[in-house]
PDB file of C-alpha atoms in Angstrom:
ATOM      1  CA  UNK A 140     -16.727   9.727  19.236  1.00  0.00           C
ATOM      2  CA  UNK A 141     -17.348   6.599  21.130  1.00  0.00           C
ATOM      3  CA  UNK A 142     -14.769   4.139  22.419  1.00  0.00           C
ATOM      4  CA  UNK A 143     -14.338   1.823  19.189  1.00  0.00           C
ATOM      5  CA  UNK A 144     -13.920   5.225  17.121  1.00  0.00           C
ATOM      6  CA  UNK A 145     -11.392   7.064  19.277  1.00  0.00           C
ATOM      7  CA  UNK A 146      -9.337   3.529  19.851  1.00  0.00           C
ATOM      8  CA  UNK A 147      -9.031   2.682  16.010  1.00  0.00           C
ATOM      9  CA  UNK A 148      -8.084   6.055  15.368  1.00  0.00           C
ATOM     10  CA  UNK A 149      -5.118   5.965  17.903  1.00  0.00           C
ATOM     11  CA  UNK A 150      -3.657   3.082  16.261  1.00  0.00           C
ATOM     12  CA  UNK A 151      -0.778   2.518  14.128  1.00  0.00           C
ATOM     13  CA  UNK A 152      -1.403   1.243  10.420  1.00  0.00           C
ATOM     14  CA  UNK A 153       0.222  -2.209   9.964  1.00  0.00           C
ATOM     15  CA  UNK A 154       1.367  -3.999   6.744  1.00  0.00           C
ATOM     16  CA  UNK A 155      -0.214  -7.193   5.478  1.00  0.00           C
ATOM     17  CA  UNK A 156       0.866  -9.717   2.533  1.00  0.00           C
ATOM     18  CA  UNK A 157      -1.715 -11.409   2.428  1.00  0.00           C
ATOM     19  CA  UNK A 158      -0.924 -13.996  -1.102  1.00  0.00           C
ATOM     20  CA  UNK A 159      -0.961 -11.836  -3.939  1.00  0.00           C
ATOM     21  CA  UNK A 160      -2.608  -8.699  -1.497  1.00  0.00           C
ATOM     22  CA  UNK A 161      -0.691  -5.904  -0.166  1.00  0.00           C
ATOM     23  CA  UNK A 162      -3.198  -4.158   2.554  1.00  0.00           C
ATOM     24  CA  UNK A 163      -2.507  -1.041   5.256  1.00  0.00           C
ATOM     25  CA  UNK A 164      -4.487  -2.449   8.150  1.00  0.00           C
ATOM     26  CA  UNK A 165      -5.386  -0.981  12.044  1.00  0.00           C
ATOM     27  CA  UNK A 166      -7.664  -2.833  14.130  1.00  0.00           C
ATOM     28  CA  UNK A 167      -9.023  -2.357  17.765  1.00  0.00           C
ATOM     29  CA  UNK A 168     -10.900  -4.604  19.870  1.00  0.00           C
ATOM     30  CA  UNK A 169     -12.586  -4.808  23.088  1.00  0.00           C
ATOM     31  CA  UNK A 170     -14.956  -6.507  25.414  1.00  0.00           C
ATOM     32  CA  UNK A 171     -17.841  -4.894  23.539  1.00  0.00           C
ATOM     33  CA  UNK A 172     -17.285  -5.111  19.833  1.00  0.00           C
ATOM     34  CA  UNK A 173     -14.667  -4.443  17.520  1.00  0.00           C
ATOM     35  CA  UNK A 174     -13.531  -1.675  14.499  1.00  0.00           C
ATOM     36  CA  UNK A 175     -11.341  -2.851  11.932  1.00  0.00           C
ATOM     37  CA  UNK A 176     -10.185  -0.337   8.403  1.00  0.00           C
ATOM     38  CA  UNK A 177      -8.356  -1.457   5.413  1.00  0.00           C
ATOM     39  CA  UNK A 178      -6.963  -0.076   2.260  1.00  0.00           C
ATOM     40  CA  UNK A 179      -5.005  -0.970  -0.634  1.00  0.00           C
ATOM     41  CA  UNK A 180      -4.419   2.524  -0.944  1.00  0.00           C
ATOM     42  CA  UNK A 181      -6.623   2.608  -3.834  1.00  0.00           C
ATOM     43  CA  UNK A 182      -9.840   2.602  -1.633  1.00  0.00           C
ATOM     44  CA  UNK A 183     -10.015   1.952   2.253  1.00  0.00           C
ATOM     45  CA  UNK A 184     -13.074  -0.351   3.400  1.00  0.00           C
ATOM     46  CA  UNK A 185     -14.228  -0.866   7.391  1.00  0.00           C
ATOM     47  CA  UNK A 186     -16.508  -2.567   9.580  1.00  0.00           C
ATOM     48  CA  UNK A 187     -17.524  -1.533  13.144  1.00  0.00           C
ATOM     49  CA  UNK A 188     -19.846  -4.334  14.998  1.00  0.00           C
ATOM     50  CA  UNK A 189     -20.793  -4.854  18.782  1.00  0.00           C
ATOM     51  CA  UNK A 190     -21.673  -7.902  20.778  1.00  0.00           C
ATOM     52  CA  UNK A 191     -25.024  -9.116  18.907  1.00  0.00           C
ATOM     53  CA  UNK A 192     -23.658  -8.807  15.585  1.00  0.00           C
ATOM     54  CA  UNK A 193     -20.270 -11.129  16.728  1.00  0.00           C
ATOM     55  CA  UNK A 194     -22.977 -13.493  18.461  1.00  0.00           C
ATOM     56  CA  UNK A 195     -25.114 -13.531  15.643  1.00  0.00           C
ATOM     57  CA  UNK A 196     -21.964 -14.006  12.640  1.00  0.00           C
ATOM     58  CA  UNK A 197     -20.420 -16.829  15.430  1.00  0.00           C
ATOM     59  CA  UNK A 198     -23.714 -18.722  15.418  1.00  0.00           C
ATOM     60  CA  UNK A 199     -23.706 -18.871  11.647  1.00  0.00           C
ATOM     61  CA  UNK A 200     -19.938 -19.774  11.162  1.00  0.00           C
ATOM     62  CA  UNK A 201     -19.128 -21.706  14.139  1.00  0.00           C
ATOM     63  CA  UNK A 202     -22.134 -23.903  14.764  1.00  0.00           C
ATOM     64  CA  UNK A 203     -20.109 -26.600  17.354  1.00  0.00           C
ATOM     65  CA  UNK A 204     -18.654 -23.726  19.252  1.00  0.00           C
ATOM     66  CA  UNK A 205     -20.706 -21.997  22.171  1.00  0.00           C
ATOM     67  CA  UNK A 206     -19.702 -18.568  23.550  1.00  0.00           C
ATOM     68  CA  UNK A 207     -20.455 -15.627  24.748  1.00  0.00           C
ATOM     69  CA  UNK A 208     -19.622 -13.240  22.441  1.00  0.00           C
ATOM     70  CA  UNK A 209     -16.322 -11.243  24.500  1.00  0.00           C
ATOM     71  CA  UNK A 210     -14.780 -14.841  24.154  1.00  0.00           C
ATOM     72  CA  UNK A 211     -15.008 -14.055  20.358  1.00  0.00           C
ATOM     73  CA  UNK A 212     -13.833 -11.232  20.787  1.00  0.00           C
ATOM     74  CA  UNK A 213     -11.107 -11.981  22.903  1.00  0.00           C
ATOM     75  CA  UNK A 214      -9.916 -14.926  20.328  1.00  0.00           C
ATOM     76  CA  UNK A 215     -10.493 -12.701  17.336  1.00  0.00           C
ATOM     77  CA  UNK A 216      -7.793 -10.484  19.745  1.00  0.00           C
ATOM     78  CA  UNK A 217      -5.255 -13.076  19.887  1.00  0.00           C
ATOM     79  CA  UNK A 218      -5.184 -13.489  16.128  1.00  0.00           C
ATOM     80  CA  UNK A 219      -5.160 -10.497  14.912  1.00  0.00           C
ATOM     81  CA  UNK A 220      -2.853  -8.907  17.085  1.00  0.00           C
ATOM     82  CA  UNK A 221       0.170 -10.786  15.870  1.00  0.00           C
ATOM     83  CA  UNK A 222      -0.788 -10.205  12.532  1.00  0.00           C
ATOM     84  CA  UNK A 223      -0.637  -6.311  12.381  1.00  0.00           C
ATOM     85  CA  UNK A 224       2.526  -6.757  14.495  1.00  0.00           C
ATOM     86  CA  UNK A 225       4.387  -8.481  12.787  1.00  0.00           C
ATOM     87  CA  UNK A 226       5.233  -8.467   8.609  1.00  0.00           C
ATOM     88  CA  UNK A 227       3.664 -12.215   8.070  1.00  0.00           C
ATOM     89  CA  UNK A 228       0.761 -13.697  10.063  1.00  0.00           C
ATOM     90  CA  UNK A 229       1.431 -16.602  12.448  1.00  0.00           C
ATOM     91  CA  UNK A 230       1.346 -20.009  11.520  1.00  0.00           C
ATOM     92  CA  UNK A 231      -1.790 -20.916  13.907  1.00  0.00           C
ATOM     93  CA  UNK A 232      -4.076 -19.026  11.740  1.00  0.00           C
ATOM     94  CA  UNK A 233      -4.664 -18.553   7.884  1.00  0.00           C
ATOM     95  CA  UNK A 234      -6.052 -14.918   6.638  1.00  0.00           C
ATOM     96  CA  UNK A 235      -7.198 -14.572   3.098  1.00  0.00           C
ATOM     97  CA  UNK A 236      -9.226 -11.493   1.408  1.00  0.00           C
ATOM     98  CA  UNK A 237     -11.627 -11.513  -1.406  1.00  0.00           C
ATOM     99  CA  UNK A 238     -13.455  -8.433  -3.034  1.00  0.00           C
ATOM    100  CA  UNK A 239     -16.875  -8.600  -3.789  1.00  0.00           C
ATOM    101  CA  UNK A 240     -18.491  -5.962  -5.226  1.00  0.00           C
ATOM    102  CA  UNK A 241     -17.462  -3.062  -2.912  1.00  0.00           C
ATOM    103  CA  UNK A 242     -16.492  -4.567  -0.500  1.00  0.00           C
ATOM    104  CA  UNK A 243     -13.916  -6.352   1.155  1.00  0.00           C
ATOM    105  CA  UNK A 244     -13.962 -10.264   2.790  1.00  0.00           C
ATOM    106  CA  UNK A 245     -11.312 -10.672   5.359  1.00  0.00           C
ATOM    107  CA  UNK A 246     -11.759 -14.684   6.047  1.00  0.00           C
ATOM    108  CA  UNK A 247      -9.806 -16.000   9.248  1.00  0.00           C
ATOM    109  CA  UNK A 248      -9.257 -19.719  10.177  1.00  0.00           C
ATOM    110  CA  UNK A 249      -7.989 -21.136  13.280  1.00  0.00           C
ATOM    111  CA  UNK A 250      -8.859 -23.315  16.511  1.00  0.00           C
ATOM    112  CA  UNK A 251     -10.662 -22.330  19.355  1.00  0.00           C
ATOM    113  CA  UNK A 252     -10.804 -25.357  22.264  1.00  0.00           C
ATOM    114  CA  UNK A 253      -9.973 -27.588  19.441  1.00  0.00           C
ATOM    115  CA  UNK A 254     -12.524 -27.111  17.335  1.00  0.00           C
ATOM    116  CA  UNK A 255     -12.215 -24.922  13.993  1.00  0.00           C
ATOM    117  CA  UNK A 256     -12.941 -21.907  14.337  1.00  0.00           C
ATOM    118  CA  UNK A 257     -13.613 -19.618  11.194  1.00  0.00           C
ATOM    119  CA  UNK A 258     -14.871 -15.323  10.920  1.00  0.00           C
ATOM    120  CA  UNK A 259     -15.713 -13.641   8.008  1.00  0.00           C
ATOM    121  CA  UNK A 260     -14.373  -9.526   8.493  1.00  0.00           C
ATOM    122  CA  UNK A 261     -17.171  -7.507   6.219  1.00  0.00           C
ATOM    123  CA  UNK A 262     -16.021  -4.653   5.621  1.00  0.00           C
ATOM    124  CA  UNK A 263     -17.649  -2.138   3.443  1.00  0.00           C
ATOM    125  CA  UNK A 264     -16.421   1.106   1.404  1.00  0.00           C
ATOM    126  CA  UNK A 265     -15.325   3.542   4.050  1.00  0.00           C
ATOM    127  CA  UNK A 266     -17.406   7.286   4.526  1.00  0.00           C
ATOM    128  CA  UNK A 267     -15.438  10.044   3.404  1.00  0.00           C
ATOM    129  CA  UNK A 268     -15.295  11.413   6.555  1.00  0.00           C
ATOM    130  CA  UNK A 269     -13.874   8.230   7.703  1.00  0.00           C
ATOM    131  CA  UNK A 270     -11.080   8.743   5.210  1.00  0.00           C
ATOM    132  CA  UNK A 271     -10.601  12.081   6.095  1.00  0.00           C
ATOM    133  CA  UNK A 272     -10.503  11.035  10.152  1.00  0.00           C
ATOM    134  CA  UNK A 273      -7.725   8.538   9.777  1.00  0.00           C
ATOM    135  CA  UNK A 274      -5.974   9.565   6.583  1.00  0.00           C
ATOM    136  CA  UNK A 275      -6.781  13.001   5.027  1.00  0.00           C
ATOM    137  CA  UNK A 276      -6.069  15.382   8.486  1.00  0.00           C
ATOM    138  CA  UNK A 277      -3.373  12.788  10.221  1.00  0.00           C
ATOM    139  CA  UNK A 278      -1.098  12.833   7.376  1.00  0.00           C
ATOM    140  CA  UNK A 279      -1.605  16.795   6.968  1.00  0.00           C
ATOM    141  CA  UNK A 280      -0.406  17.003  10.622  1.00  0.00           C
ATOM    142  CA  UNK A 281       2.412  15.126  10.178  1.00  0.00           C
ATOM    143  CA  UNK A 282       3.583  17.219   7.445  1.00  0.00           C
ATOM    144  CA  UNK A 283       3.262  19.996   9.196  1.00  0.00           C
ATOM    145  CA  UNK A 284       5.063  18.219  12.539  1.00  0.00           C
ATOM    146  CA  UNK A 285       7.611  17.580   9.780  1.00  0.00           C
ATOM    147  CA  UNK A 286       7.964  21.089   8.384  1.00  0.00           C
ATOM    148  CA  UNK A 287       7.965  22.235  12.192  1.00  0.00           C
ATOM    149  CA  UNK A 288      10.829  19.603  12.539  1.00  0.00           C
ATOM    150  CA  UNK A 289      12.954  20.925   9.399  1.00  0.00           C
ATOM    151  CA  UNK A 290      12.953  24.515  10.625  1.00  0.00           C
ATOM    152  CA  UNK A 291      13.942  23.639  14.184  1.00  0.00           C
ATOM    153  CA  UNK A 292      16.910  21.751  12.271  1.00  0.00           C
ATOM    154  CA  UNK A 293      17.661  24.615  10.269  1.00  0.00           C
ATOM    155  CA  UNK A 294      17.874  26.710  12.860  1.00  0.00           C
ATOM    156  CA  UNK A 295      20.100  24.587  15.025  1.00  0.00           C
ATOM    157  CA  UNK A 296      22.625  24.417  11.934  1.00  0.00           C
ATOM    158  CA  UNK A 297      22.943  28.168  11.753  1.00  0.00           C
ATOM    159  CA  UNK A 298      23.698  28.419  15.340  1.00  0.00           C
ATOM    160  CA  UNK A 299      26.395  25.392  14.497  1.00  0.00           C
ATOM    161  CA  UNK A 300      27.936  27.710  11.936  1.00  0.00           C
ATOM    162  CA  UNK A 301      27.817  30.862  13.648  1.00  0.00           C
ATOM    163  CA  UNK A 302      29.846  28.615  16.741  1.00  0.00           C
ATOM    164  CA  UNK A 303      32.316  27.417  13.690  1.00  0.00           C
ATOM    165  CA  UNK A 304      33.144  30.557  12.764  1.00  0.00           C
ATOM    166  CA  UNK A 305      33.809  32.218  16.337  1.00  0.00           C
ATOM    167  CA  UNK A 306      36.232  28.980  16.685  1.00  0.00           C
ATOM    168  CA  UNK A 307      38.080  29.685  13.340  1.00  0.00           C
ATOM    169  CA  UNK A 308      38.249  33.456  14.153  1.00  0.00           C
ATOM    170  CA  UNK A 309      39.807  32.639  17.297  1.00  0.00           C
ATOM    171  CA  UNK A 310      42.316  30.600  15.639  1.00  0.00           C
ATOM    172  CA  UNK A 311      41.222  27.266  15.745  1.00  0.00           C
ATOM    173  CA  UNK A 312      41.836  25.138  13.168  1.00  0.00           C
ATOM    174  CA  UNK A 313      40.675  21.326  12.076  1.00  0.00           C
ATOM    175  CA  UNK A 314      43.107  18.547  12.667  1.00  0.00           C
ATOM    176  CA  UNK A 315      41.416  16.565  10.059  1.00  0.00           C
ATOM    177  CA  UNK A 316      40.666  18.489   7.640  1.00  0.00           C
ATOM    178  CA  UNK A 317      37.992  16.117   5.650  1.00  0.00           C
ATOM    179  CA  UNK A 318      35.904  16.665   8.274  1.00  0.00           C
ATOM    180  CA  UNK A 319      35.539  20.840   6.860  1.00  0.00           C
ATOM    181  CA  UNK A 320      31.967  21.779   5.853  1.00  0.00           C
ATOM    182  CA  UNK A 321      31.063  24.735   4.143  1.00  0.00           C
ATOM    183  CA  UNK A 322      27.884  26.986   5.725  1.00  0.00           C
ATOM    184  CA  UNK A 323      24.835  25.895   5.738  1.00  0.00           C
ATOM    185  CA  UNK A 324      22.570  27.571   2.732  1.00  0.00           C
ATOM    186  CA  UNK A 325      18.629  26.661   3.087  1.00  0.00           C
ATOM    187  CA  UNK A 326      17.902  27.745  -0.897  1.00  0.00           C
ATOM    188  CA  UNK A 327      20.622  25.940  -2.459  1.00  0.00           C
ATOM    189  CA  UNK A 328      19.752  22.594   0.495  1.00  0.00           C
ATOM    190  CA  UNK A 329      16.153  22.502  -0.447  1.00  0.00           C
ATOM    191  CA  UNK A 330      16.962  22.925  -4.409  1.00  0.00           C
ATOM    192  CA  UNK A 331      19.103  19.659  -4.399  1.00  0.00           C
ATOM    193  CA  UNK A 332      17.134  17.683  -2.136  1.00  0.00           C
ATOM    194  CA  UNK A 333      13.949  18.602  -4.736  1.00  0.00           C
ATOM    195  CA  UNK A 334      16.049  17.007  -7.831  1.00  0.00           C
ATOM    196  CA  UNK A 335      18.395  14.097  -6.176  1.00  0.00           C
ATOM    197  CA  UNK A 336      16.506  12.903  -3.234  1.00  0.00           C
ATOM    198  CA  UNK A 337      13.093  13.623  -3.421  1.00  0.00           C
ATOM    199  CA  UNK A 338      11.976  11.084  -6.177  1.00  0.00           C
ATOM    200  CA  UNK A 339      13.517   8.271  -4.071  1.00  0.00           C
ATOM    201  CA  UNK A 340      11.536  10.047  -0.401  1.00  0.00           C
ATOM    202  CA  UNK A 341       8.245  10.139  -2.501  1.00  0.00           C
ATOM    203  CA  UNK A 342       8.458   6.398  -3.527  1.00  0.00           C
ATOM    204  CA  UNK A 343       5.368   4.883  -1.476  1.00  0.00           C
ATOM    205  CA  UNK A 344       5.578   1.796  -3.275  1.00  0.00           C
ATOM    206  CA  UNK A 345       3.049  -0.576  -1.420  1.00  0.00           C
ATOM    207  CA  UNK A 346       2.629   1.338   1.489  1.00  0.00           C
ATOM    208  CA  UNK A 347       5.397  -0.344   3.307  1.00  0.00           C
ATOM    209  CA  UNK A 348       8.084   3.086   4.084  1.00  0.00           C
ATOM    210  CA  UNK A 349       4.865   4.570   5.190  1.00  0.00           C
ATOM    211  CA  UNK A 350       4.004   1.722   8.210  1.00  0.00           C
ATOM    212  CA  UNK A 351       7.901   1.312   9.016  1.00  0.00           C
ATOM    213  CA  UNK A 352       8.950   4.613   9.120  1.00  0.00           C
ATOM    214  CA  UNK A 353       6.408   6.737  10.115  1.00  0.00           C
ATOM    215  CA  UNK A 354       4.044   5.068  12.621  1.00  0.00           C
ATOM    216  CA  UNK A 355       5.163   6.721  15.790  1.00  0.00           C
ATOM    217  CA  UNK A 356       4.427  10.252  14.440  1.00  0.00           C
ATOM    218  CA  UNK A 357       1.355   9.237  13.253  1.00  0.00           C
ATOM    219  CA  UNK A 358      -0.042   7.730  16.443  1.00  0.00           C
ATOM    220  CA  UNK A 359       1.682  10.990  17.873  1.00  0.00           C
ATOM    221  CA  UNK A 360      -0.785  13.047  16.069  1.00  0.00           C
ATOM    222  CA  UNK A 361      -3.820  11.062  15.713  1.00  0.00           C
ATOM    223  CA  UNK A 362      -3.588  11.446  19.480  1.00  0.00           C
ATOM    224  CA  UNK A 363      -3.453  15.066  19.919  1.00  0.00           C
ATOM    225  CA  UNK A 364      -7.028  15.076  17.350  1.00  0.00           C
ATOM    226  CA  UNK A 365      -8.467  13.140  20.257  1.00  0.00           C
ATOM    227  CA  UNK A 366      -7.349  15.689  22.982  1.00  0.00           C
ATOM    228  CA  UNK A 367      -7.948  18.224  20.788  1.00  0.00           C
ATOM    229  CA  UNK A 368     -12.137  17.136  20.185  1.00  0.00           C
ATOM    230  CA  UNK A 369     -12.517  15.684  24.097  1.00  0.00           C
ATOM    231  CA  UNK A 370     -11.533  19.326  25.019  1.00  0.00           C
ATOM    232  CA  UNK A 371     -13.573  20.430  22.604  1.00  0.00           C
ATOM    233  CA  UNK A 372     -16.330  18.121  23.615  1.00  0.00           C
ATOM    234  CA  UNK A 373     -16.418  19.439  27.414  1.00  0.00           C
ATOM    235  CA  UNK A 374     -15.783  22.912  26.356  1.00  0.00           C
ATOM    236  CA  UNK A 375     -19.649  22.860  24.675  1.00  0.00           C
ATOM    237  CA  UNK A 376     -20.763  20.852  27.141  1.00  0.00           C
ATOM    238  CA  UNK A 377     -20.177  23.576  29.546  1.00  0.00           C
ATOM    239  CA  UNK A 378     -21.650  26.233  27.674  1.00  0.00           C
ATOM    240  CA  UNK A 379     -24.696  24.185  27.287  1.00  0.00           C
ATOM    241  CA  UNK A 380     -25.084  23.729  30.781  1.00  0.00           C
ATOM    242  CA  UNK A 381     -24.446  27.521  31.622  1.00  0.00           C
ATOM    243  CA  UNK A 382     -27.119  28.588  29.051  1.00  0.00           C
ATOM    244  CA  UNK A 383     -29.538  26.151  30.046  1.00  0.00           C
ATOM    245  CA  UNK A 384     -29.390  27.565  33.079  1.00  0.00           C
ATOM    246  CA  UNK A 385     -29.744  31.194  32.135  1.00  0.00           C
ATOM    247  CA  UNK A 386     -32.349  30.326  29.277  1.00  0.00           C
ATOM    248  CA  UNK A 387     -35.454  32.160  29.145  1.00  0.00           C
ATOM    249  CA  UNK A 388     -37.635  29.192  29.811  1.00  0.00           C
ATOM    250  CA  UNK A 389     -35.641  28.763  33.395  1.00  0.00           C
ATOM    251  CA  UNK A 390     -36.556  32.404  33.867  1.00  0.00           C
ATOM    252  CA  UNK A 391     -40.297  31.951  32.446  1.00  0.00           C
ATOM    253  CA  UNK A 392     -40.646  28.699  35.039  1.00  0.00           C
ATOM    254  CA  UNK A 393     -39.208  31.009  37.691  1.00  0.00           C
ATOM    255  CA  UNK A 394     -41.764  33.979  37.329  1.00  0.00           C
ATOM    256  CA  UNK A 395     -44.155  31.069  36.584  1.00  0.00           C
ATOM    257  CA  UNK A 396     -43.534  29.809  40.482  1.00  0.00           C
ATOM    258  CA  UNK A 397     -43.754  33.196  41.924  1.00  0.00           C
ATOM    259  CA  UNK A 398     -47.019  34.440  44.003  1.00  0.00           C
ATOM    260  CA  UNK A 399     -49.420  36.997  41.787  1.00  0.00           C
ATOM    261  CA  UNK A 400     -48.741  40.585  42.973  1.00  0.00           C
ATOM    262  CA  UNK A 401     -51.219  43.411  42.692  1.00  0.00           C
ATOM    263  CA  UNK A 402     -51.572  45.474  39.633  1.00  0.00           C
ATOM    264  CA  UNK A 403     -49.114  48.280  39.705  1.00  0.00           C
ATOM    265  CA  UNK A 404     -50.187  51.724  39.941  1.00  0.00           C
ATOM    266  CA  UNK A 405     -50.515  54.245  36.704  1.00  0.00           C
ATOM    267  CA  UNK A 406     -47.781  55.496  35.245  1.00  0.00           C
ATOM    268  CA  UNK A 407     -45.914  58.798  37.043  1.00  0.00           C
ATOM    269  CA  UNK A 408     -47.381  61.009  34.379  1.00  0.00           C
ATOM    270  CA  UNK A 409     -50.665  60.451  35.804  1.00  0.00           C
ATOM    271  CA  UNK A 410     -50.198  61.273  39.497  1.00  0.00           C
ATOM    272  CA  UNK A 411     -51.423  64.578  39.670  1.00  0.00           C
ATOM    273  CA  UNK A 412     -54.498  63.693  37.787  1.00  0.00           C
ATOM    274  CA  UNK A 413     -55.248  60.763  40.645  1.00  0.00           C
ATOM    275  CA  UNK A 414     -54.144  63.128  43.478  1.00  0.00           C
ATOM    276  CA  UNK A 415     -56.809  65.818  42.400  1.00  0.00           C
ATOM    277  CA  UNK A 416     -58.909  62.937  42.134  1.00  0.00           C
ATOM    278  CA  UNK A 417     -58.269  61.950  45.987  1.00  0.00           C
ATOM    279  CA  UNK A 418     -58.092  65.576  47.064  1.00  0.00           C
ATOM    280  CA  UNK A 419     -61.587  66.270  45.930  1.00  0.00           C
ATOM    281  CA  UNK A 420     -63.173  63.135  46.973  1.00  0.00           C
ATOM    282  CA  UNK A 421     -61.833  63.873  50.604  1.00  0.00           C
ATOM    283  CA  UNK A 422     -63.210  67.042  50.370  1.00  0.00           C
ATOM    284  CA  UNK A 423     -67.166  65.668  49.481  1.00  0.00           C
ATOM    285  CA  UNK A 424     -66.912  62.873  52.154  1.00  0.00           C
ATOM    286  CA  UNK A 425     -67.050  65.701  54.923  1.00  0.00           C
ATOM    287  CA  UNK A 426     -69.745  67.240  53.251  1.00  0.00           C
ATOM    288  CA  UNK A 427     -71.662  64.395  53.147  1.00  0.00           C
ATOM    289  CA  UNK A 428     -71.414  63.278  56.669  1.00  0.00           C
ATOM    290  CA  UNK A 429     -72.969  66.551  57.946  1.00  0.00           C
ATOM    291  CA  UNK A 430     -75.805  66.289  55.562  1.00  0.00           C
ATOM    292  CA  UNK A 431     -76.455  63.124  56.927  1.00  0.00           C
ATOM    293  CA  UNK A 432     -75.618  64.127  60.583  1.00  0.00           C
ATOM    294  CA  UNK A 433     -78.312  67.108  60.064  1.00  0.00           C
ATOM    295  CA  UNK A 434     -82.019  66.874  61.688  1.00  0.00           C
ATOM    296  CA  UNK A 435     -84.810  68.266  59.789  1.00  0.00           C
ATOM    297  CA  UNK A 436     -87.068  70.536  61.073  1.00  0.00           C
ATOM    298  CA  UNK A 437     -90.765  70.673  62.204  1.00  0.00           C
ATOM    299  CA  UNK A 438     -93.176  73.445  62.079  1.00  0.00           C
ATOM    300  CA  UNK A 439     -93.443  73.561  65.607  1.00  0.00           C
ATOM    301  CA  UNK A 440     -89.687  73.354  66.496  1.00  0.00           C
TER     302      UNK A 440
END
């Protein structure tokens, strides 16, 4: 995951009205490019570009204007940062969206050194692993943050009663007696909530309870997926190293580099064989040196 990838997944979704457009919208920008993802909750589109394609898209929009491209960047910044603030965009720029085909057109218009300054946003149909990154596994750990939550809660009541009812066996009694509640019960809670409140809680509408409500959590979460693969990352980037290491072509390069040694002798089930061997050829050397050490005879002698 590289820098644009792990900083747009950090951030919070904003809400856009853009004319007749209702959009969920996260954006993050640096020196080097910029990442941008959109949905209409019906499909979610998103463009990722570095420094040559913002150099290249500036040439062709902004003809007058000369930059390098992190002044682009930096302006692009400015705009949009106000924007996914804020519930309406600022008055110093105009944002409209068209569809074409698949994709999605994000036009901006503004002034840069005053002189018009205009960016097209392509983005295309996002991967479904894409989805999955910033929608699919955030929002299934926040319901289970939120399940987590609700039992901690429950919990905490039962202790509440438990105190309530050490007070009123003691004797205590309420001085206002409206403020009386009756023991908590999970089944019977959970049962009510699931006919009178939950229709209302499940109303998404345009997206808008999600951004308003819920943003913290998710950025809560979305960061713990980032600790959660960096740890990951340098977790297999230390076993790599350690096998590399202990691989066999390390150990092949290190017998490779080692001097020849002699030839080994036979196996031990041989060595009597080889010392009878020895033992009879040190018995014929002696032998042999006295026939050679003998003078032959004459006639005469």
């Amino acid at each position: 995951m590289d820098e644009l990838e792990q900083g747009l997944l950090m951030q919070p979704w904003a809400w856009l009205q853009l004319a007749e457009n209702s959009l969920l919208a996260k954006a993050y920008i640096t020196k080097n490019g910029y990442a941008l993802l959109v949905s209409d909750l019906q499909q979610v589109w998103h463009e990722q570009v570095d420094c040559s394609v913002v150099s290249q898209r500036a040439k062709e929009l902004n003809k007058r204007l000369t930059a390098p491209p992190a002044a682009f960047l930096c302006h692009l910044d400015n705009l949009l940062r106000p924007l996914l603030k804020a519930d309406t965009h600022p008055g110093e720029a105009t944002f409209s969206c068209d569809r074409v085909a698949e994709a999605l057109i994000l036009r901006v218009r503004s002034e840069l050194s005053g002189l018009p300054f205009y960016w097209h946003f392509h983005c295309v149909q996002a991967s479904p692993s894409l989805v999955s990154q910033h929608l699919i596994r955030p929002l299934m750990g926040m319901s289970l943050a939120l399940q987590g939550h609700v039992r901690e809660l429950t919990a905490l009541l039962r202790m509440k009663d438990l105190e309530i009812q050490e007070y009123q066996e003691s004797g205590a009694t309420l001085s206002r007696g409206r403020l009386k509640t009756e023991p908590f019960e999970e089944n019977s809670f959970l049962e009510q909530f699931m006919v009178e409140k939950l229709p209302e809680a499940c109303s998404l509408g345009d997206g808008k309870p999600f951004v308003t409500n819920l943003q913290s959590l998710y950025v809560a979460v979305t960061k713990q997926e980032v600790q959660a693969a960096q740890k990951l990352q340098r977790t297999v980037s230390g076993e790599t190293q350690i096998s590399s290491s202990t691989s066999p072509q390390g150990t092949d390069s290190q017998l490779l580099n080692q001097p020849e040694q002699p030839v080994s002798a036979a196996p031990a089930l041989l060595a009597p064989e080889h010392q009878a061997m020895s033992a009879s050829d040190s018995v014929q050397k002696p032998q042999l040196s006295k026939l050679k050490r003998k003078k032959p005879r004459g006639l005469f002698s």
